Coordinates of C-alpha atoms in Angstrom, one line a residue:
Chain A
M1 CA 1.3 -207.5 -60.9
K2 CA 2.5 -210.9 -59.6
I3 CA 6.2 -210.9 -58.7
L4 CA 7.9 -214.3 -58.3
N5 CA 11.5 -214.9 -57.2
K6 CA 13.7 -217.7 -58.3
D7 CA 12.7 -220.1 -55.6
Q8 CA 9.0 -219.5 -56.1
I9 CA 9.5 -220.0 -59.8
L10 CA 11.4 -223.3 -59.4
A11 CA 8.8 -224.5 -57.0
L12 CA 6.1 -224.0 -59.7
Y13 CA 8.3 -225.5 -62.5
N14 CA 6.9 -228.7 -64.0
P15 CA 9.4 -230.0 -66.6
A16 CA 6.8 -232.2 -68.3
K17 CA 4.3 -229.4 -68.6
A18 CA 6.9 -226.9 -69.8
A19 CA 8.2 -229.4 -72.4
A20 CA 4.8 -230.1 -73.8
M21 CA 4.1 -226.3 -74.0
I22 CA 7.5 -225.6 -75.7
K23 CA 6.8 -228.4 -78.2
Q24 CA 3.5 -226.7 -79.0
G25 CA 5.3 -223.4 -79.2
F26 CA 7.8 -224.7 -81.9
I27 CA 4.8 -226.0 -83.9
A28 CA 3.0 -222.7 -83.7
Y29 CA 6.2 -220.9 -84.6
S30 CA 6.7 -223.0 -87.7
E31 CA 3.0 -222.6 -88.6
G32 CA 3.4 -218.8 -88.5
H33 CA 1.2 -218.2 -85.5
V34 CA 3.9 -216.5 -83.3
Q35 CA 4.9 -212.9 -83.3
L36 CA 8.6 -212.8 -82.7
P37 CA 10.1 -209.3 -83.2
P38 CA 13.8 -209.0 -83.8
V39 CA 16.0 -209.7 -80.9
Q40 CA 17.6 -206.6 -79.3
H41 CA 21.3 -206.9 -78.4
F42 CA 23.5 -204.8 -76.2
L43 CA 27.3 -205.1 -75.8
F44 CA 29.0 -203.8 -72.7
K45 CA 32.6 -203.9 -73.7
E46 CA 34.3 -202.6 -70.6
A47 CA 32.2 -204.7 -68.2
H48 CA 32.7 -207.8 -70.4
G49 CA 29.0 -208.3 -70.7
D50 CA 26.2 -208.6 -73.2
C51 CA 22.4 -208.6 -73.0
C52 CA 19.6 -209.6 -75.3
V53 CA 15.9 -208.8 -75.1
K54 CA 13.7 -211.4 -76.6
S55 CA 9.9 -211.0 -76.9
G56 CA 7.2 -213.2 -78.2
Y57 CA 3.5 -213.7 -78.5
L58 CA 1.6 -216.8 -79.5
E59 CA -1.4 -215.4 -81.3
G60 CA -4.6 -216.1 -79.4
D61 CA -2.9 -216.2 -76.0
E62 CA -4.0 -213.9 -73.1
L63 CA -0.3 -213.2 -72.3
F64 CA 2.8 -212.0 -74.2
V65 CA 6.3 -212.2 -72.8
V66 CA 9.4 -210.0 -72.8
K67 CA 12.6 -211.5 -71.5
V68 CA 15.8 -209.6 -70.6
A69 CA 18.8 -212.0 -70.4
S70 CA 22.4 -211.0 -69.9
G71 CA 25.8 -212.5 -69.4
F72 CA 28.5 -210.6 -67.5
Y73 CA 31.5 -212.7 -67.5
R74 CA 33.3 -211.2 -64.5
N75 CA 30.4 -211.6 -62.2
A76 CA 31.5 -214.9 -60.8
K77 CA 34.7 -213.2 -59.4
Q78 CA 32.5 -211.0 -57.2
G79 CA 30.2 -213.8 -56.2
L80 CA 27.4 -213.1 -58.6
A81 CA 26.0 -215.4 -61.3
N82 CA 27.3 -214.6 -64.7
N83 CA 23.9 -215.0 -66.2
Q84 CA 21.3 -212.6 -65.1
G85 CA 17.8 -212.0 -66.3
L86 CA 14.1 -211.8 -65.8
M87 CA 10.9 -212.4 -67.8
M88 CA 7.8 -210.3 -67.8
A89 CA 4.3 -211.3 -68.8
F90 CA 1.8 -208.8 -70.0
S91 CA -1.9 -209.1 -70.8
A92 CA -2.5 -209.4 -74.5
L93 CA -6.1 -208.1 -73.8
T94 CA -5.2 -204.8 -72.0
G95 CA -1.4 -204.4 -72.1
E96 CA -1.3 -204.4 -68.3
P97 CA 1.8 -206.0 -66.6
A98 CA 0.7 -209.4 -65.4
A99 CA 3.8 -210.9 -63.8
L100 CA 7.5 -210.4 -63.2
L101 CA 9.5 -213.5 -63.1
L102 CA 12.8 -212.8 -61.3
D103 CA 14.3 -216.1 -62.4
E104 CA 17.9 -215.0 -62.6
G105 CA 18.3 -216.6 -66.0
W106 CA 17.1 -220.1 -64.9
L107 CA 14.1 -220.2 -67.1
T108 CA 16.3 -219.5 -70.1
G109 CA 18.6 -222.4 -69.1
L110 CA 15.7 -224.7 -68.5
R111 CA 13.9 -223.9 -71.8
T112 CA 17.1 -224.4 -73.7
A113 CA 17.6 -227.8 -72.1
L114 CA 14.0 -228.8 -72.8
A115 CA 14.4 -228.0 -76.5
G116 CA 17.4 -230.2 -76.6
A117 CA 15.4 -233.1 -75.0
L118 CA 12.5 -232.6 -77.4
A119 CA 14.9 -232.7 -80.4
A120 CA 16.6 -235.8 -79.0
A121 CA 13.3 -237.5 -78.4
A122 CA 12.3 -236.9 -81.9
L123 CA 15.6 -237.5 -83.7
A124 CA 18.0 -239.7 -81.7
P125 CA 18.5 -243.3 -82.8
Q126 CA 16.7 -246.0 -81.0
K127 CA 19.8 -247.5 -79.4
I128 CA 21.9 -245.2 -77.3
D129 CA 24.9 -246.8 -75.6
A130 CA 26.4 -243.6 -74.5
I131 CA 25.5 -239.9 -74.3
G132 CA 28.2 -237.3 -75.1
I133 CA 28.1 -234.0 -73.4
V134 CA 30.6 -231.4 -74.9
G135 CA 31.0 -228.8 -72.2
T136 CA 31.0 -228.8 -68.4
G137 CA 29.0 -225.6 -67.6
M138 CA 25.5 -225.1 -66.3
Q139 CA 23.8 -225.8 -69.6
A140 CA 25.8 -229.0 -70.0
R141 CA 24.3 -230.2 -66.7
L142 CA 20.8 -229.1 -67.6
Q143 CA 20.9 -230.8 -71.0
L144 CA 22.0 -234.1 -69.4
E145 CA 19.3 -233.9 -66.8
A146 CA 16.7 -233.1 -69.4
L147 CA 17.7 -236.2 -71.3
Q148 CA 16.6 -238.4 -68.4
T149 CA 13.1 -238.6 -69.8
V150 CA 14.4 -239.3 -73.3
T151 CA 16.6 -242.3 -72.8
P152 CA 17.4 -244.8 -69.9
C153 CA 21.1 -244.5 -70.9
R154 CA 23.2 -243.3 -67.9
T155 CA 26.6 -243.9 -69.5
V156 CA 28.0 -240.5 -70.4
W157 CA 31.2 -239.1 -72.0
V158 CA 31.9 -235.5 -71.0
W159 CA 34.4 -233.3 -72.7
G160 CA 35.9 -230.3 -71.0
H161 CA 38.8 -227.9 -71.0
T162 CA 40.2 -228.8 -67.6
Q163 CA 40.4 -232.0 -65.5
D164 CA 39.1 -230.1 -62.5
A165 CA 35.9 -229.2 -64.4
L166 CA 35.5 -232.8 -65.5
D167 CA 36.1 -234.2 -62.0
Q168 CA 33.5 -231.9 -60.6
F169 CA 31.0 -232.9 -63.3
E170 CA 31.7 -236.6 -62.7
H171 CA 31.4 -236.2 -59.0
E172 CA 28.0 -234.5 -59.3
F173 CA 26.5 -237.0 -61.8
A174 CA 28.0 -240.1 -60.3
A175 CA 26.0 -239.3 -57.2
K176 CA 22.9 -239.4 -59.4
G177 CA 23.7 -242.8 -60.7
Y178 CA 25.5 -241.9 -63.9
R179 CA 28.7 -243.6 -65.2
I180 CA 30.8 -240.6 -66.3
H181 CA 33.8 -240.8 -68.6
G182 CA 35.6 -237.4 -68.5
T183 CA 37.9 -236.6 -71.4
L184 CA 40.0 -233.7 -72.5
D185 CA 40.0 -235.1 -76.1
A186 CA 36.7 -235.0 -77.9
E187 CA 37.5 -237.8 -80.4
P188 CA 36.8 -240.8 -78.1
L189 CA 33.6 -239.1 -77.0
A190 CA 32.5 -238.6 -80.6
R191 CA 33.4 -242.2 -81.5
A192 CA 31.6 -243.7 -78.5
C193 CA 28.3 -241.7 -78.3
Q194 CA 25.1 -242.0 -80.4
L195 CA 23.5 -238.9 -78.8
I196 CA 25.8 -235.9 -78.4
V197 CA 25.0 -232.4 -77.1
T198 CA 27.4 -229.6 -77.6
C199 CA 27.0 -226.6 -75.2
T200 CA 30.1 -224.5 -75.1
P201 CA 30.9 -220.9 -76.2
S202 CA 33.6 -222.3 -78.5
T203 CA 34.7 -220.3 -81.6
Q204 CA 36.5 -223.3 -83.0
P205 CA 35.0 -226.6 -84.1
I206 CA 35.3 -229.2 -81.4
L207 CA 33.8 -232.2 -83.2
Q208 CA 35.4 -233.3 -86.4
S209 CA 33.4 -235.0 -89.1
E210 CA 35.5 -238.2 -89.4
W211 CA 34.9 -239.0 -85.7
I212 CA 31.1 -239.2 -85.9
Q213 CA 29.6 -242.6 -86.4
P214 CA 26.6 -243.4 -88.6
G215 CA 23.4 -243.1 -86.7
T216 CA 24.5 -240.3 -84.4
H217 CA 22.2 -237.4 -83.4
I218 CA 23.9 -234.2 -82.4
N219 CA 22.2 -231.3 -80.6
A220 CA 24.3 -228.2 -81.3
V221 CA 23.4 -225.7 -78.5
G222 CA 26.3 -223.5 -78.0
A223 CA 26.7 -221.6 -81.2
D224 CA 24.0 -218.9 -80.9
D225 CA 25.8 -216.0 -82.3
E226 CA 28.2 -215.1 -85.2
G227 CA 31.7 -216.3 -84.5
K228 CA 30.7 -219.3 -82.4
Q229 CA 31.2 -222.8 -83.8
E230 CA 31.3 -226.3 -82.2
L231 CA 30.9 -228.6 -85.2
A232 CA 33.3 -228.8 -88.2
T233 CA 31.6 -227.3 -91.2
E234 CA 32.1 -230.6 -93.1
L235 CA 30.2 -232.5 -90.4
V236 CA 27.2 -230.1 -90.9
A237 CA 27.5 -230.5 -94.6
R238 CA 27.7 -234.3 -94.3
A239 CA 24.6 -234.8 -92.1
D240 CA 21.7 -236.6 -93.6
L241 CA 19.2 -234.3 -91.9
V242 CA 19.8 -230.9 -90.4
T243 CA 17.0 -229.6 -88.2
V244 CA 16.8 -226.2 -86.6
D245 CA 14.7 -224.2 -84.2
A246 CA 14.2 -221.4 -86.8
V247 CA 15.5 -221.4 -90.3
S248 CA 15.9 -217.6 -90.4
Q249 CA 18.1 -217.6 -87.3
C250 CA 20.1 -220.7 -87.9
A251 CA 20.9 -219.8 -91.5
A252 CA 22.0 -216.3 -90.3
Y253 CA 24.2 -217.0 -87.3
G254 CA 23.6 -220.5 -85.9
E255 CA 25.9 -223.5 -86.0
V256 CA 24.8 -224.4 -89.5
S257 CA 25.2 -220.9 -90.9
R258 CA 28.8 -221.5 -92.0
A259 CA 27.8 -224.5 -94.1
V260 CA 24.9 -222.6 -95.6
K261 CA 27.0 -219.5 -96.4
A262 CA 29.7 -221.7 -97.9
G263 CA 27.2 -223.3 -100.2
L264 CA 27.7 -226.7 -98.7
L265 CA 24.2 -226.9 -97.3
A266 CA 21.1 -225.5 -99.1
K267 CA 19.0 -223.4 -96.8
E268 CA 16.0 -225.1 -98.3
L269 CA 17.1 -228.4 -96.8
L270 CA 16.9 -227.1 -93.2
V271 CA 13.9 -228.5 -91.4
E272 CA 12.3 -226.7 -88.5
L273 CA 11.6 -228.7 -85.3
G274 CA 8.0 -227.4 -85.5
Q275 CA 7.6 -229.3 -88.7
I276 CA 9.0 -232.5 -87.1
F277 CA 6.9 -232.1 -84.0
A278 CA 3.8 -231.5 -86.1
G279 CA 4.4 -234.7 -88.1
K280 CA 4.8 -232.7 -91.3
H281 CA 8.4 -234.0 -91.8
P282 CA 9.3 -237.7 -91.0
G283 CA 12.6 -236.8 -89.3
R284 CA 15.1 -239.6 -89.0
Q285 CA 14.5 -242.2 -91.8
N286 CA 16.7 -245.0 -90.5
Q287 CA 19.1 -246.0 -87.8
S288 CA 22.3 -245.1 -89.7
Q289 CA 21.5 -241.5 -90.6
I290 CA 23.5 -238.7 -89.0
T291 CA 21.1 -236.0 -87.8
I292 CA 21.9 -232.6 -86.3
T293 CA 19.7 -230.1 -84.5
D294 CA 20.9 -226.5 -84.4
L295 CA 19.4 -224.6 -81.5
T296 CA 19.8 -220.8 -81.4
G297 CA 17.0 -220.1 -79.0
L298 CA 13.6 -218.7 -79.8
A299 CA 11.5 -216.3 -77.7
I300 CA 8.6 -218.7 -78.1
Q301 CA 10.4 -221.0 -75.7
D302 CA 10.5 -218.2 -73.2
V303 CA 6.8 -217.5 -73.8
Q304 CA 5.9 -221.1 -73.2
I305 CA 8.0 -221.7 -70.2
A306 CA 6.8 -218.5 -68.6
K307 CA 3.2 -219.6 -69.3
S308 CA 3.9 -223.0 -67.8
I309 CA 4.8 -221.2 -64.5
L310 CA 1.9 -218.7 -64.6
V311 CA -1.1 -220.3 -66.3
Chain B
M1 CA 15.5 -204.4 -57.1
K2 CA 13.8 -201.1 -56.5
I3 CA 10.1 -201.1 -57.5
L4 CA 8.3 -197.7 -57.9
N5 CA 4.7 -197.2 -58.7
K6 CA 3.2 -194.3 -60.7
D7 CA 2.7 -192.0 -57.7
Q8 CA 6.2 -192.6 -56.4
I9 CA 7.6 -191.9 -59.8
L10 CA 5.7 -188.7 -60.3
A11 CA 6.8 -187.5 -56.9
L12 CA 10.4 -187.9 -57.9
Y13 CA 9.9 -186.4 -61.4
N14 CA 11.8 -183.1 -61.9
P15 CA 10.9 -181.7 -65.4
A16 CA 14.0 -179.4 -65.6
K17 CA 16.4 -182.3 -64.6
A18 CA 14.7 -184.7 -67.0
A19 CA 14.7 -182.1 -69.8
A20 CA 18.4 -181.5 -69.4
M21 CA 19.2 -185.2 -69.4
I22 CA 17.0 -185.8 -72.5
K23 CA 18.8 -183.0 -74.2
Q24 CA 22.2 -184.6 -73.4
G25 CA 20.7 -187.9 -74.6
F26 CA 19.8 -186.5 -78.0
I27 CA 23.4 -185.1 -78.3
A28 CA 24.9 -188.5 -77.3
Y29 CA 22.6 -190.3 -79.8
S30 CA 23.7 -188.0 -82.7
E31 CA 27.3 -188.5 -81.7
G32 CA 27.0 -192.2 -81.9
H33 CA 27.4 -193.0 -78.2
V34 CA 24.0 -194.6 -77.7
Q35 CA 23.2 -198.3 -78.3
L36 CA 19.6 -198.4 -79.6
P37 CA 18.7 -201.8 -80.9
P38 CA 15.7 -202.1 -83.2
V39 CA 12.3 -201.5 -81.7
Q40 CA 10.2 -204.6 -81.2
H41 CA 6.5 -204.3 -82.2
F42 CA 3.5 -206.4 -81.4
L43 CA 0.0 -206.2 -82.9
F44 CA -3.0 -207.5 -81.1
K45 CA -5.7 -207.3 -83.7
E46 CA -8.6 -208.8 -81.8
A47 CA -8.0 -206.7 -78.7
H48 CA -7.3 -203.6 -80.8
G49 CA -4.0 -203.1 -79.2
D50 CA -0.3 -202.7 -80.0
C51 CA 2.9 -202.8 -78.0
C52 CA 6.5 -201.7 -78.6
V53 CA 9.6 -202.6 -76.7
K54 CA 12.3 -199.9 -76.8
S55 CA 15.6 -200.4 -75.2
G56 CA 18.7 -198.1 -74.9
Y57 CA 22.1 -197.6 -73.4
L58 CA 24.1 -194.5 -73.2
E59 CA 27.7 -195.9 -73.3
G60 CA 29.6 -195.3 -70.1
D61 CA 26.4 -195.3 -68.0
E62 CA 25.9 -197.6 -65.1
L63 CA 22.3 -198.4 -66.1
F64 CA 20.6 -199.5 -69.3
V65 CA 16.8 -199.3 -69.8
V66 CA 14.2 -201.5 -71.4
K67 CA 10.7 -200.1 -71.9
V68 CA 7.5 -201.9 -72.7
A69 CA 4.7 -199.5 -73.8
S70 CA 1.4 -200.5 -75.2
G71 CA -1.9 -199.0 -76.4
F72 CA -5.1 -200.9 -76.1
Y73 CA -7.8 -198.8 -77.5
R74 CA -10.8 -200.4 -75.8
N75 CA -9.3 -200.1 -72.3
A76 CA -11.1 -196.8 -71.6
K77 CA -14.4 -198.5 -72.0
Q78 CA -13.6 -200.8 -69.1
G79 CA -12.2 -198.0 -66.9
L80 CA -8.5 -198.7 -67.7
A81 CA -6.0 -196.3 -69.3
N82 CA -5.4 -197.0 -73.0
N83 CA -1.7 -196.6 -72.6
Q84 CA 0.0 -199.1 -70.4
G85 CA 3.7 -199.6 -69.8
L86 CA 6.6 -199.9 -67.6
M87 CA 10.3 -199.3 -67.7
M88 CA 13.1 -201.4 -66.2
A89 CA 16.6 -200.4 -65.4
F90 CA 19.5 -202.9 -65.3
S91 CA 23.0 -202.6 -64.1
A92 CA 25.4 -202.1 -67.1
L93 CA 28.1 -203.5 -64.8
T94 CA 26.6 -206.8 -63.8
G95 CA 23.3 -207.2 -65.7
E96 CA 21.3 -207.3 -62.4
P97 CA 17.8 -205.8 -62.4
A98 CA 18.1 -202.5 -60.7
A99 CA 14.6 -200.9 -60.8
L100 CA 11.1 -201.5 -62.0
L101 CA 9.2 -198.3 -62.9
L102 CA 5.5 -199.0 -63.0
D103 CA 4.8 -195.7 -64.6
E104 CA 1.6 -196.8 -66.5
G105 CA 3.0 -195.1 -69.6
W106 CA 3.4 -191.7 -67.9
L107 CA 7.2 -191.4 -68.4
T108 CA 6.7 -192.0 -72.2
G109 CA 4.1 -189.2 -72.3
L110 CA 6.4 -186.9 -70.3
R111 CA 9.6 -187.6 -72.2
T112 CA 7.7 -187.0 -75.5
A113 CA 6.4 -183.6 -74.3
L114 CA 9.9 -182.7 -73.0
A115 CA 11.4 -183.4 -76.5
G116 CA 8.8 -181.1 -78.0
A117 CA 9.7 -178.3 -75.5
L118 CA 13.4 -178.8 -76.2
A119 CA 12.8 -178.5 -79.9
A120 CA 10.6 -175.5 -79.5
A121 CA 13.1 -173.8 -77.3
A122 CA 15.8 -174.3 -79.9
L123 CA 13.8 -173.6 -83.1
A124 CA 10.7 -171.5 -82.4
P125 CA 10.7 -167.9 -83.5
Q126 CA 11.4 -165.2 -81.0
K127 CA 7.9 -163.7 -81.1
I128 CA 5.0 -166.1 -80.3
D129 CA 1.6 -164.5 -80.2
A130 CA -0.3 -167.8 -80.1
I131 CA 0.5 -171.5 -79.6
G132 CA -1.4 -174.0 -81.8
I133 CA -2.2 -177.4 -80.3
V134 CA -3.6 -179.9 -82.9
G135 CA -5.2 -182.6 -80.8
T136 CA -7.1 -182.8 -77.5
G137 CA -5.7 -185.9 -75.9
M138 CA -3.3 -186.5 -73.1
Q139 CA -0.2 -185.8 -75.2
A140 CA -1.7 -182.5 -76.3
R141 CA -2.1 -181.5 -72.7
L142 CA 1.5 -182.6 -71.8
Q143 CA 2.9 -180.7 -74.8
L144 CA 1.2 -177.5 -73.9
E145 CA 2.3 -177.7 -70.2
A146 CA 5.9 -178.5 -71.2
L147 CA 5.9 -175.3 -73.4
Q148 CA 5.3 -173.2 -70.2
T149 CA 9.1 -173.0 -69.7
V150 CA 9.7 -172.1 -73.4
T151 CA 7.5 -169.1 -73.9
P152 CA 5.4 -166.8 -71.7
C153 CA 2.6 -167.0 -74.3
R154 CA -0.7 -168.3 -72.8
T155 CA -2.9 -167.7 -75.9
V156 CA -3.6 -171.0 -77.4
W157 CA -5.6 -172.3 -80.4
V158 CA -6.7 -175.9 -80.0
W159 CA -8.0 -178.1 -82.8
G160 CA -10.1 -181.1 -82.1
H161 CA -12.6 -183.5 -83.7
T162 CA -15.5 -182.7 -81.3
Q163 CA -16.8 -179.6 -79.5
D164 CA -17.0 -181.6 -76.3
A165 CA -13.3 -182.4 -76.4
L166 CA -12.5 -178.8 -77.1
D167 CA -14.7 -177.5 -74.3
Q168 CA -13.1 -179.9 -71.9
F169 CA -9.6 -178.8 -73.0
E170 CA -10.6 -175.1 -72.7
H171 CA -12.1 -175.7 -69.3
E172 CA -9.0 -177.3 -67.9
F173 CA -6.5 -174.8 -69.3
A174 CA -8.6 -171.7 -68.7
A175 CA -8.3 -172.7 -65.0
K176 CA -4.5 -172.5 -65.4
G177 CA -4.6 -169.0 -66.8
Y178 CA -4.7 -169.8 -70.6
R179 CA -6.8 -168.1 -73.2
I180 CA -8.0 -171.0 -75.2
H181 CA -9.6 -170.7 -78.7
G182 CA -11.1 -174.1 -79.6
T183 CA -11.7 -174.8 -83.3
L184 CA -13.0 -177.7 -85.4
D185 CA -11.3 -176.1 -88.4
A186 CA -7.5 -176.2 -88.4
E187 CA -7.0 -173.3 -90.9
P188 CA -7.5 -170.4 -88.5
L189 CA -5.3 -172.1 -86.0
A190 CA -2.6 -172.5 -88.6
R191 CA -2.9 -168.9 -89.7
A192 CA -2.8 -167.5 -86.1
C193 CA 0.0 -169.5 -84.5
Q194 CA 3.8 -169.2 -84.7
L195 CA 4.4 -172.4 -82.7
I196 CA 2.3 -175.4 -83.5
V197 CA 2.3 -178.9 -82.0
T198 CA 0.5 -181.7 -83.8
C199 CA -0.2 -184.7 -81.6
T200 CA -3.0 -186.8 -83.1
P201 CA -3.0 -190.3 -84.5
S202 CA -4.3 -188.9 -87.8
T203 CA -3.7 -190.8 -91.1
Q204 CA -4.7 -187.7 -93.2
P205 CA -2.9 -184.4 -93.3
I206 CA -4.5 -181.9 -90.9
L207 CA -2.3 -178.8 -91.7
Q208 CA -2.1 -177.6 -95.3
S209 CA 0.9 -175.8 -96.6
E210 CA -0.8 -172.6 -97.7
W211 CA -2.2 -171.9 -94.2
I212 CA 1.2 -171.8 -92.5
Q213 CA 2.7 -168.3 -92.1
P214 CA 6.4 -167.5 -92.5
G215 CA 8.3 -167.8 -89.2
T216 CA 6.3 -170.7 -87.9
H217 CA 7.8 -173.7 -86.1
I218 CA 5.9 -176.9 -86.0
N219 CA 6.5 -179.9 -83.8
A220 CA 5.0 -183.0 -85.5
V221 CA 4.6 -185.5 -82.7
G222 CA 1.7 -187.7 -83.8
A223 CA 3.1 -189.6 -86.8
D224 CA 5.3 -192.2 -85.3
D225 CA 4.4 -195.1 -87.6
E226 CA 3.8 -195.9 -91.2
G227 CA 0.4 -194.7 -92.3
K228 CA 0.1 -191.8 -89.9
Q229 CA 0.3 -188.2 -91.2
E230 CA -0.5 -184.8 -89.8
L231 CA 1.2 -182.3 -92.2
A232 CA 0.6 -182.0 -95.9
T233 CA 3.6 -183.4 -97.8
E234 CA 4.0 -180.1 -99.6
L235 CA 4.3 -178.3 -96.2
V236 CA 7.2 -180.6 -95.2
A237 CA 8.8 -180.1 -98.6
R238 CA 8.4 -176.4 -98.3
A239 CA 10.0 -176.0 -94.9
D240 CA 13.3 -174.1 -94.7
L241 CA 14.6 -176.5 -92.1
V242 CA 13.4 -180.0 -91.1
T243 CA 14.8 -181.4 -87.9
V244 CA 14.2 -184.8 -86.6
D245 CA 15.0 -186.9 -83.5
A246 CA 16.6 -189.6 -85.6
V247 CA 17.2 -189.5 -89.3
S248 CA 16.9 -193.2 -89.7
Q249 CA 13.5 -193.4 -88.0
C250 CA 12.0 -190.2 -89.5
A251 CA 13.1 -191.0 -93.0
A252 CA 11.6 -194.5 -92.7
Y253 CA 8.3 -193.9 -91.0
G254 CA 8.0 -190.5 -89.5
E255 CA 6.0 -187.4 -90.6
V256 CA 8.7 -186.4 -93.0
S257 CA 9.1 -189.9 -94.6
R258 CA 6.5 -189.2 -97.3
A259 CA 8.3 -186.2 -98.6
V260 CA 11.6 -188.1 -98.4
K261 CA 10.2 -191.1 -100.3
A262 CA 8.5 -188.8 -102.8
G263 CA 11.9 -187.2 -103.6
L264 CA 10.6 -183.8 -102.4
L265 CA 13.0 -183.7 -99.5
A266 CA 16.6 -185.0 -99.5
K267 CA 17.3 -187.3 -96.6
E268 CA 20.7 -185.5 -96.4
L269 CA 19.0 -182.3 -95.5
L270 CA 17.4 -183.7 -92.3
V271 CA 19.1 -182.3 -89.2
E272 CA 19.1 -184.2 -86.0
L273 CA 18.1 -182.4 -82.8
G274 CA 21.3 -183.7 -81.3
Q275 CA 23.3 -181.6 -83.8
I276 CA 21.2 -178.5 -83.0
F277 CA 21.5 -179.0 -79.2
A278 CA 25.3 -179.6 -79.6
G279 CA 25.7 -176.4 -81.5
K280 CA 26.9 -178.2 -84.6
H281 CA 24.0 -176.8 -86.7
P282 CA 22.8 -173.2 -86.3
G283 CA 19.1 -174.2 -86.5
R284 CA 16.7 -171.3 -87.4
Q285 CA 18.6 -168.7 -89.4
N286 CA 16.0 -165.9 -89.3
Q287 CA 12.6 -165.0 -88.1
S288 CA 10.8 -165.8 -91.3
Q289 CA 11.9 -169.4 -91.8
I290 CA 9.4 -172.2 -91.5
T291 CA 10.9 -174.9 -89.3
I292 CA 9.6 -178.4 -88.6
T293 CA 10.7 -180.9 -86.0
D294 CA 9.6 -184.5 -86.6
L295 CA 9.5 -186.6 -83.4
T296 CA 9.1 -190.3 -83.7
G297 CA 10.4 -191.1 -80.2
L298 CA 13.8 -192.6 -79.2
A299 CA 14.6 -195.0 -76.5
I300 CA 17.4 -192.7 -75.4
Q301 CA 14.6 -190.4 -74.1
D302 CA 13.3 -193.3 -72.0
V303 CA 16.8 -194.0 -70.8
Q304 CA 17.3 -190.4 -69.7
I305 CA 13.9 -189.9 -68.1
A306 CA 14.3 -193.2 -66.2
K307 CA 17.7 -192.1 -65.0
S308 CA 16.3 -188.7 -64.0
I309 CA 14.0 -190.6 -61.6
L310 CA 16.6 -193.1 -60.4
V311 CA 20.0 -191.5 -60.3

């Protein structure tokens, strides 16, 4: 059994290869060629933590993958990363353990960012004057970095809860050649940006419908569980096209689930990214449509990024 | 992260300690103190394999456990064990990986046998003249060995599909001081034995109701999935007491599920082992009752046997 630590994994990580494989994974998922059993959830109330086990198998592969990913929100206080996790690959021919990827949650972060970049590449408008990043955490950074291959735009509005967090974000990305506008008010961000990524654990809508300009594409990344919400329900209902990683998950507990449950958005209108990537749905039809992609996270992304490291 | 291989695990394995912990685990499960998310299943049709991911957490513990266990039924032909698997323990305080148990499926086999022994200790009649083992595989061997601590009886009837398998079984256990009666016909076994363990992957009933004598206890271990059956439905319906590891699982796909679904056995009459072990149900009421225990396998058993190795 091969055992790789985080540094070894990151040394083998090839974003372009991983993105191409994740794209194929979304297509295979939407075509029904992926076994994705139900996600297992744990809640550790006293330790203020949670954990999910996501497993997947792309039929025909020689490997299947089991991922254990957790968030323990007091870890940082004791010098540990809040997000912990590992992935394991097993032979789909014999069941033998093939590899243990001690990635400390990095592959989950990276595959989530790559899905955002793939959605943006397929659905964002042609002209992007400014990118909006809602959130200042690790996933906000990874999403912005992953968009480098999607658009040459380096003008970025960032929304955060505190000026300190915004200053830190600006400091980091200014050093990489970005022009960063930090803001504690999401409205100017929403009005200025044509490509917006929301990646917060918010339970209240941050982006209001009336702020969003025609032609905007929004990747909604943060709301991956019941109770979380980043976009006003009216904004989801108003969008010209709502795409999702998985209809089943997004209609149940994703960002778009409120609009679906309120009867403001027919579940049948949700389009899976796999259909877009396979060319079975045209995606954005003109430069004035508002498009939204709801990403709840699929184990096939874990499968594909693990394979991109191993195979 | 501690990594233990099979030999290291078996050297640390203490059956009495593990059994006591598994017993406590059943009690905690029935009292609602265990988080057991839904089991994840994979099917590998072309490789003739399957895999399940079982995870559990006994609330208040410092560890939670994720198990990946598979069966690939052509492995033996290439010199590999059909059953493969590993267990992982994670900190329930920080989410960090704590231990990887490369047990090659042994801990699953052992915890299943220990559950059988615990059920027999609680429910078998006082006088056992002969033990019946239905099946000649690894689990049949482990079940018989685990019963050593339950009864001094060393007279055993064994049913198998082939004389070769029976001869091999007899050869092994005669060397350990057992009197083994091998049989290709299950009827004399059923008529002679007061404690019977069925552990085959059969899809047809092997034990008929009319063969079973008053006072018999049966552990039904093999039927852990839809389509599997070892006991005639009438036998399950006729039993004076039907106990189960988990009502939810056994009523859905265990040995007793056919009788429940056919309306021959009320789900409300199923008694969980945890209730018996906690003294909340008296169990066997007299020496002439027929009692059955249906074991489908619970992740809390994995949690407890892993802890018995690690803690």
